[in-house]
PDB file of C-alpha atoms in Angstrom:
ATOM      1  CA  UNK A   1     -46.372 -40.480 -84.822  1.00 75.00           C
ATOM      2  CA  UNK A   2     -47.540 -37.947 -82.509  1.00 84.00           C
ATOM      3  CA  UNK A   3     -43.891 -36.721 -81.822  1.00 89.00           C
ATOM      4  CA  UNK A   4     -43.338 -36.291 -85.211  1.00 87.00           C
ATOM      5  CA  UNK A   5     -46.377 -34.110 -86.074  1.00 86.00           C
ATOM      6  CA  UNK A   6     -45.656 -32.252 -82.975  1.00 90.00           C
ATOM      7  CA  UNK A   7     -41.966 -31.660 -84.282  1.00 92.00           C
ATOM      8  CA  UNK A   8     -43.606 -30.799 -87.716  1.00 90.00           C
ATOM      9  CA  UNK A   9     -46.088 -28.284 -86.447  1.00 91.00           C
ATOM     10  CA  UNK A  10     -43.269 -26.191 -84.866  1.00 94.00           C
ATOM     11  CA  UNK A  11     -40.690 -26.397 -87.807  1.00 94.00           C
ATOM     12  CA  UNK A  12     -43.619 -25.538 -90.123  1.00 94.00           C
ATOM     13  CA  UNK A  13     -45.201 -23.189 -88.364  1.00 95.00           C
ATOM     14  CA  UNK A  14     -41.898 -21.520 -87.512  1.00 96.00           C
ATOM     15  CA  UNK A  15     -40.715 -21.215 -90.914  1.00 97.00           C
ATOM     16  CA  UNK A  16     -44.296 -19.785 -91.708  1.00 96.00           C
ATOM     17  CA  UNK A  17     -44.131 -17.421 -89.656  1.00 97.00           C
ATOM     18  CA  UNK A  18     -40.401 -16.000 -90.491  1.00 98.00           C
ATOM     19  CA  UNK A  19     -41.622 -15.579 -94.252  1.00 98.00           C
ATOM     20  CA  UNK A  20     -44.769 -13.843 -93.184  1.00 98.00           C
ATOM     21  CA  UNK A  21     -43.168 -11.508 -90.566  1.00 98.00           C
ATOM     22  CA  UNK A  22     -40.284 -10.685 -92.515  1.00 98.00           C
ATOM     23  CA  UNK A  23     -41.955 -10.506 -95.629  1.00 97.00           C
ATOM     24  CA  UNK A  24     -44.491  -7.917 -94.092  1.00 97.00           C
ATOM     25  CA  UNK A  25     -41.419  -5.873 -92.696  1.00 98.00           C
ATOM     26  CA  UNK A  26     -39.542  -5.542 -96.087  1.00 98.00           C
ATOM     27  CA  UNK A  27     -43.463  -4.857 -97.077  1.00 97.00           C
ATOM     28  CA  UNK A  28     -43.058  -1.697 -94.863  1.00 97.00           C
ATOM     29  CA  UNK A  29     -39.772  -0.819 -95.885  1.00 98.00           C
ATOM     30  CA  UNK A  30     -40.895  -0.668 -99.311  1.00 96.00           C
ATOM     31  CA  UNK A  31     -43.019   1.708 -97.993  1.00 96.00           C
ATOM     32  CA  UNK A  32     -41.128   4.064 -96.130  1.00 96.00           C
ATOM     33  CA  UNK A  33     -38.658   4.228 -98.692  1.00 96.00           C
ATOM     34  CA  UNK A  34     -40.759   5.101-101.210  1.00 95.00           C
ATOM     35  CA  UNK A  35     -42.970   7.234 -99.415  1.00 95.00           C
ATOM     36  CA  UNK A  36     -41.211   9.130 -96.974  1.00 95.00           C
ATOM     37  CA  UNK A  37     -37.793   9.220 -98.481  1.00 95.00           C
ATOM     38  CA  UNK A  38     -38.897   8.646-101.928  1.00 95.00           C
ATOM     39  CA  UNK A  39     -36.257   6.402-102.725  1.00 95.00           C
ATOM     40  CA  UNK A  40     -37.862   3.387-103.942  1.00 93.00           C
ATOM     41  CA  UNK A  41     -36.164   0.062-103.352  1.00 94.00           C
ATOM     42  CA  UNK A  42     -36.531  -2.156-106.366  1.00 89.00           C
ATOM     43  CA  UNK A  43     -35.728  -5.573-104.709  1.00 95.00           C
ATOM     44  CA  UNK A  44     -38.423  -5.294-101.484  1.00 96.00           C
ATOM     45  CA  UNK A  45     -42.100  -6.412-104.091  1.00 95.00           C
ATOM     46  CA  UNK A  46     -40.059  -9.235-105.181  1.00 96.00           C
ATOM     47  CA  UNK A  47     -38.675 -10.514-102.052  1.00 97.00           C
ATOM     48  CA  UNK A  48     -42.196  -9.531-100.391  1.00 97.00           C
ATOM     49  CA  UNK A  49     -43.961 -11.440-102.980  1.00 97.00           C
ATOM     50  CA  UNK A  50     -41.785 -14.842-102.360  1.00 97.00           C
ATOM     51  CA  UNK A  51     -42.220 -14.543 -98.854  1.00 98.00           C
ATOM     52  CA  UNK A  52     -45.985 -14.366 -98.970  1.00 98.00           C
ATOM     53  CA  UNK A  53     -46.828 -17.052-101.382  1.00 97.00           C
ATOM     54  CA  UNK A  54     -43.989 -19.171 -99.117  1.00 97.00           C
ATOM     55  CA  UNK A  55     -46.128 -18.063 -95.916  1.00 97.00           C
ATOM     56  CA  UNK A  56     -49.068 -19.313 -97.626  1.00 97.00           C
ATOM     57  CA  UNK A  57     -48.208 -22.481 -99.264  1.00 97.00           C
ATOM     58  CA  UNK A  58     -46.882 -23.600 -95.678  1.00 96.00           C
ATOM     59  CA  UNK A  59     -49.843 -22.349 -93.944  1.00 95.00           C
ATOM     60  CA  UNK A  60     -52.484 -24.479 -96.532  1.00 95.00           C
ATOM     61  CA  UNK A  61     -51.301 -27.470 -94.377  1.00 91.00           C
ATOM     62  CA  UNK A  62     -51.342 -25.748 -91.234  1.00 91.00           C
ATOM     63  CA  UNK A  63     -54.693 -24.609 -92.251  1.00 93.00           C
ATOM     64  CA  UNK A  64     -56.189 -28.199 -92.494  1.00 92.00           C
ATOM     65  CA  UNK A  65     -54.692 -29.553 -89.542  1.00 88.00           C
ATOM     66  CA  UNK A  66     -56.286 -26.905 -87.270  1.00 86.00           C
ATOM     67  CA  UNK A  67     -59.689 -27.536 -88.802  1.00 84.00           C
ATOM     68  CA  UNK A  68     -59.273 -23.866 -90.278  1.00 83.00           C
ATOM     69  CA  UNK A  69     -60.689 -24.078 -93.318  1.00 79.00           C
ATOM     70  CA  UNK A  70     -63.578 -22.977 -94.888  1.00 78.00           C
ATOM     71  CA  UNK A  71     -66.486 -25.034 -94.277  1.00 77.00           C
ATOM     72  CA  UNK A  72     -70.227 -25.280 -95.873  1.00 78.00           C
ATOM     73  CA  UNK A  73     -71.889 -27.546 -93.222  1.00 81.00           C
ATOM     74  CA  UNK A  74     -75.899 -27.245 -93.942  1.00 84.00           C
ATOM     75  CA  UNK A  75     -76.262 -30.446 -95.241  1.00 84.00           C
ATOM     76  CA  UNK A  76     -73.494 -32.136 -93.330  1.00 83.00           C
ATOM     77  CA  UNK A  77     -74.952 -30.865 -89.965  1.00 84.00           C
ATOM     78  CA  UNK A  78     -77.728 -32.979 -90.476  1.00 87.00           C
ATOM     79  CA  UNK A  79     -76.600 -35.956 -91.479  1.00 87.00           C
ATOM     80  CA  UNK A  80     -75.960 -39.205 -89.360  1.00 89.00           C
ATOM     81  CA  UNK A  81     -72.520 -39.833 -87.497  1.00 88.00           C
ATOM     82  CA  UNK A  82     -72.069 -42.856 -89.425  1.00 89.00           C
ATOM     83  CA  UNK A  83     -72.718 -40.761 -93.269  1.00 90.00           C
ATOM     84  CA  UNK A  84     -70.502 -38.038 -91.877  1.00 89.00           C
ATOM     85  CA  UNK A  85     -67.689 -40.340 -91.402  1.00 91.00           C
ATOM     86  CA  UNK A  86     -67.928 -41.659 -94.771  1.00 93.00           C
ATOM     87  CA  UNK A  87     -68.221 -38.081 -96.461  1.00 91.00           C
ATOM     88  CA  UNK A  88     -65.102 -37.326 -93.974  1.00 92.00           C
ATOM     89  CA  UNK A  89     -63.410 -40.426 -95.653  1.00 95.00           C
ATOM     90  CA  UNK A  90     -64.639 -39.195 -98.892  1.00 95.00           C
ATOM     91  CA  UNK A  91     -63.814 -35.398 -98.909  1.00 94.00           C
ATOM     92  CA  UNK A  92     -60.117 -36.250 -97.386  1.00 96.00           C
ATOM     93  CA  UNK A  93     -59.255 -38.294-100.044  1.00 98.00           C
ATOM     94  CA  UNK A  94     -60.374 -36.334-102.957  1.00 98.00           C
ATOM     95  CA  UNK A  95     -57.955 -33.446-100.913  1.00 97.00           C
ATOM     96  CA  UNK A  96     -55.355 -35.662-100.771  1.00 98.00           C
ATOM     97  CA  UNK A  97     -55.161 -37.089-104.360  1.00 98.00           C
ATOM     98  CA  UNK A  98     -55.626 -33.473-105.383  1.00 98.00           C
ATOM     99  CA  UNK A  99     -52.604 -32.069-103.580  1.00 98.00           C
ATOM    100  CA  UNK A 100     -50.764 -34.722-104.353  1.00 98.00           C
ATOM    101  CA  UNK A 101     -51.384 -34.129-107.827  1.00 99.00           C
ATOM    102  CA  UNK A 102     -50.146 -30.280-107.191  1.00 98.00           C
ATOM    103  CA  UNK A 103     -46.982 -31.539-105.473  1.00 98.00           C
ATOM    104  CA  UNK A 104     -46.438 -33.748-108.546  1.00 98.00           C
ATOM    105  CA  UNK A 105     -47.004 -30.581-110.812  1.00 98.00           C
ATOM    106  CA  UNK A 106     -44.813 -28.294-108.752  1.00 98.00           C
ATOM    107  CA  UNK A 107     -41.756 -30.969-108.961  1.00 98.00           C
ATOM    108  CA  UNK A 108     -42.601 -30.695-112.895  1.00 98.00           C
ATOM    109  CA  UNK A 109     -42.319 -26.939-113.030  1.00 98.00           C
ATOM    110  CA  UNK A 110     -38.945 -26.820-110.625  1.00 98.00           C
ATOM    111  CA  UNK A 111     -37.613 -29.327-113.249  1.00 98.00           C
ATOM    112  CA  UNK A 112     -38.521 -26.822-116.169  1.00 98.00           C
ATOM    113  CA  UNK A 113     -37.777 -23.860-114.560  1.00 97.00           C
ATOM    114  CA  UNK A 114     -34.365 -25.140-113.426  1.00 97.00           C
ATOM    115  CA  UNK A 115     -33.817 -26.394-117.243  1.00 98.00           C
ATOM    116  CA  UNK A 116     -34.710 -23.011-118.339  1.00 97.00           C
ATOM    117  CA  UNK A 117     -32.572 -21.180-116.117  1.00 96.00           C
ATOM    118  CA  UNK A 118     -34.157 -18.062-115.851  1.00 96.00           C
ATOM    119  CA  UNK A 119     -33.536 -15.696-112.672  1.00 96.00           C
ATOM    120  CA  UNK A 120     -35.907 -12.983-111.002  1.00 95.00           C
ATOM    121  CA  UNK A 121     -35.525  -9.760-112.211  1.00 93.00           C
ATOM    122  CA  UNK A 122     -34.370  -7.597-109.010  1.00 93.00           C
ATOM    123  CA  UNK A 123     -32.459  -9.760-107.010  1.00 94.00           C
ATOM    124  CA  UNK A 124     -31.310 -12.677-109.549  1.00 95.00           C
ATOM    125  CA  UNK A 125     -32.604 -15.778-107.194  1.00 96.00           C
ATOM    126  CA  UNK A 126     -32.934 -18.757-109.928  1.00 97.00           C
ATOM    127  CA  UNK A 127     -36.883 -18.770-110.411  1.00 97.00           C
ATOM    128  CA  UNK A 128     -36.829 -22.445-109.822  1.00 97.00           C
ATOM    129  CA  UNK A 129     -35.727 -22.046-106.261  1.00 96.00           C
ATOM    130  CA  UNK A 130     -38.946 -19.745-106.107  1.00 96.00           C
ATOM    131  CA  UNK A 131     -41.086 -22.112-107.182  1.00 97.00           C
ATOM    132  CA  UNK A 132     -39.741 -25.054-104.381  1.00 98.00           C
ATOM    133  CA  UNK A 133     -42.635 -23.754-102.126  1.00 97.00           C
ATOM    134  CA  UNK A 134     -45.346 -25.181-104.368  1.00 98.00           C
ATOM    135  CA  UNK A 135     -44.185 -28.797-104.240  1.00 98.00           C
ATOM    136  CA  UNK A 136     -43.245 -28.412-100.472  1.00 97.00           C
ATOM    137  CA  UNK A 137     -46.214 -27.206 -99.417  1.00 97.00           C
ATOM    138  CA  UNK A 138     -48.539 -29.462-101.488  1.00 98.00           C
ATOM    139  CA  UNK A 139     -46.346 -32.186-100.037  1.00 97.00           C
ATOM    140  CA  UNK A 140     -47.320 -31.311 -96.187  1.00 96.00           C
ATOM    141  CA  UNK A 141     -50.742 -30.572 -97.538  1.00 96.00           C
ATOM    142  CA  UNK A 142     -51.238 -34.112 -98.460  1.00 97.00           C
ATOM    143  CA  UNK A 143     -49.510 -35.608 -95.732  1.00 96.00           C
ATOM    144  CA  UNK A 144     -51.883 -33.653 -93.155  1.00 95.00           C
ATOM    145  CA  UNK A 145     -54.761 -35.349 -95.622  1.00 96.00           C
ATOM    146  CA  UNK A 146     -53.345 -38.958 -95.052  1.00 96.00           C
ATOM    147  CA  UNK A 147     -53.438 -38.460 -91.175  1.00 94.00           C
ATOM    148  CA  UNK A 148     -56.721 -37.044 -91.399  1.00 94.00           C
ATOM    149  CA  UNK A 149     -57.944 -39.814 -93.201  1.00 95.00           C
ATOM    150  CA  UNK A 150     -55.937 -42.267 -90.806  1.00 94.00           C
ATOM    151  CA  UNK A 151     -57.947 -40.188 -87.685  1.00 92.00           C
ATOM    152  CA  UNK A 152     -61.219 -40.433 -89.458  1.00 92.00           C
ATOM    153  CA  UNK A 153     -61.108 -44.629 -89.968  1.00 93.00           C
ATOM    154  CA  UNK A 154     -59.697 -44.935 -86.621  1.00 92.00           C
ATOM    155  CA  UNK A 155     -61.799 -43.051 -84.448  1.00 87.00           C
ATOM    156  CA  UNK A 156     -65.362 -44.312 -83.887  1.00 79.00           C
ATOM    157  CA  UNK A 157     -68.481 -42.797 -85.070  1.00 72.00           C
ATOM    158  CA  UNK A 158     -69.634 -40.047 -82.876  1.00 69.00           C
ATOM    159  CA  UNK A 159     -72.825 -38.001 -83.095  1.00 63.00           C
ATOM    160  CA  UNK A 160     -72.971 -34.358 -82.312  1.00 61.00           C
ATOM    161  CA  UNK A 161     -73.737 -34.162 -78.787  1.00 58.00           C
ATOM    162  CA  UNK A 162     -71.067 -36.707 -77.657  1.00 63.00           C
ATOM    163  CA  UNK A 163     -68.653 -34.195 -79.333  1.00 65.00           C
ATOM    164  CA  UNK A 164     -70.232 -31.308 -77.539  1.00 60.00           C
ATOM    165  CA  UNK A 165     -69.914 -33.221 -74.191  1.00 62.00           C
ATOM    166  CA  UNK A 166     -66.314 -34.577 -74.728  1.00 67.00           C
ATOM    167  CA  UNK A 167     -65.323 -30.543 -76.183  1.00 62.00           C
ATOM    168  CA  UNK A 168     -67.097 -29.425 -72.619  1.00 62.00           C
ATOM    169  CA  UNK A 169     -65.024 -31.585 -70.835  1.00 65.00           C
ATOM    170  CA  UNK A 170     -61.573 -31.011 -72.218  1.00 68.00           C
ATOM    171  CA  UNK A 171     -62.458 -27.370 -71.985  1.00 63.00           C
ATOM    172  CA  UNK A 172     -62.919 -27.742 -67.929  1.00 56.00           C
TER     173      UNK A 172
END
């Protein structure tokens, strides 16, 4: 399992990263053509725009499995090991039905938009192809849920300074 989340994380975070550097370049492109050789390019917000929310929806997963999201801890903080672990349980499961409820809608909308037919205005890419990202990257949202939630019954019930002392540890 551990191979193929490693395998994963490098396909996915490659990918990622070629629609967020390349969108940002054709970002600056834009740019320059329109600025400094005012000679706007039609096609470069469109493309831009695709790449971004791509670079996004992949990174959503990517986001979770690095612990990067954002957190309101106050109450959580102060709470047993054992109550934590069953909020953890709790919390990952209502992400996981909820992005797997996304992924179901975003296979919905490919099927209408690819029914429909319709293209994007500047460069002509079928809209439903645009809209693949949503169901894709709801998909490896809720898988990183279901390993999370795997990790969470699994491991035992720590408290906060056997974290601290394991973290110290691994950081030696």
């Amino acid at each position: 399992m551990k191979k193929i989340l490693s395998i994963l994380e490098i396909v996915e975070e490659g990918i990622a990263s070629f629609f967020f550097i390349t969108g940002s370049i054709i970002a600056i492109y834009g740019v320059f053509m329109r600025y400094i050789f005012n000679n706007p390019v039609g096609w470069t917000t469109e493309i831009f725009e695709i790449f971004m929310v791509a670079a996004i929806f992949l990174g959503f997963g990517m986001a979770l499995k690095d612990e990067r999201h954002i957190v309101v801890d106050l109450v959580y903080d102060k709470m047993p090991p054992f109550i934590k672990k069953i909020f953890n349980i709790i919390s990952n499961v209502l992400g996981a039905g909820f992005s797997i409820y996304l992924m179901f809608m975003g296979i919905e909308m490919v099927d209408i938009a690819r029914v429909q037919g319709g293209v994007t205005v500047d460069v002509g890419i079928p809209i439903w192809l645009t809209y693949m990202i949503m169901p894709i990257g709801m998909g490896l949202l809720s898988f990183y849920f279901l390993v999370r939630i795997v990790s969470v019954i699994r491991n035992p019930v720590k408290d906060e300074e056997q974290e601290n002392i394991e973290r110290m540890k691994n950081a030696v």
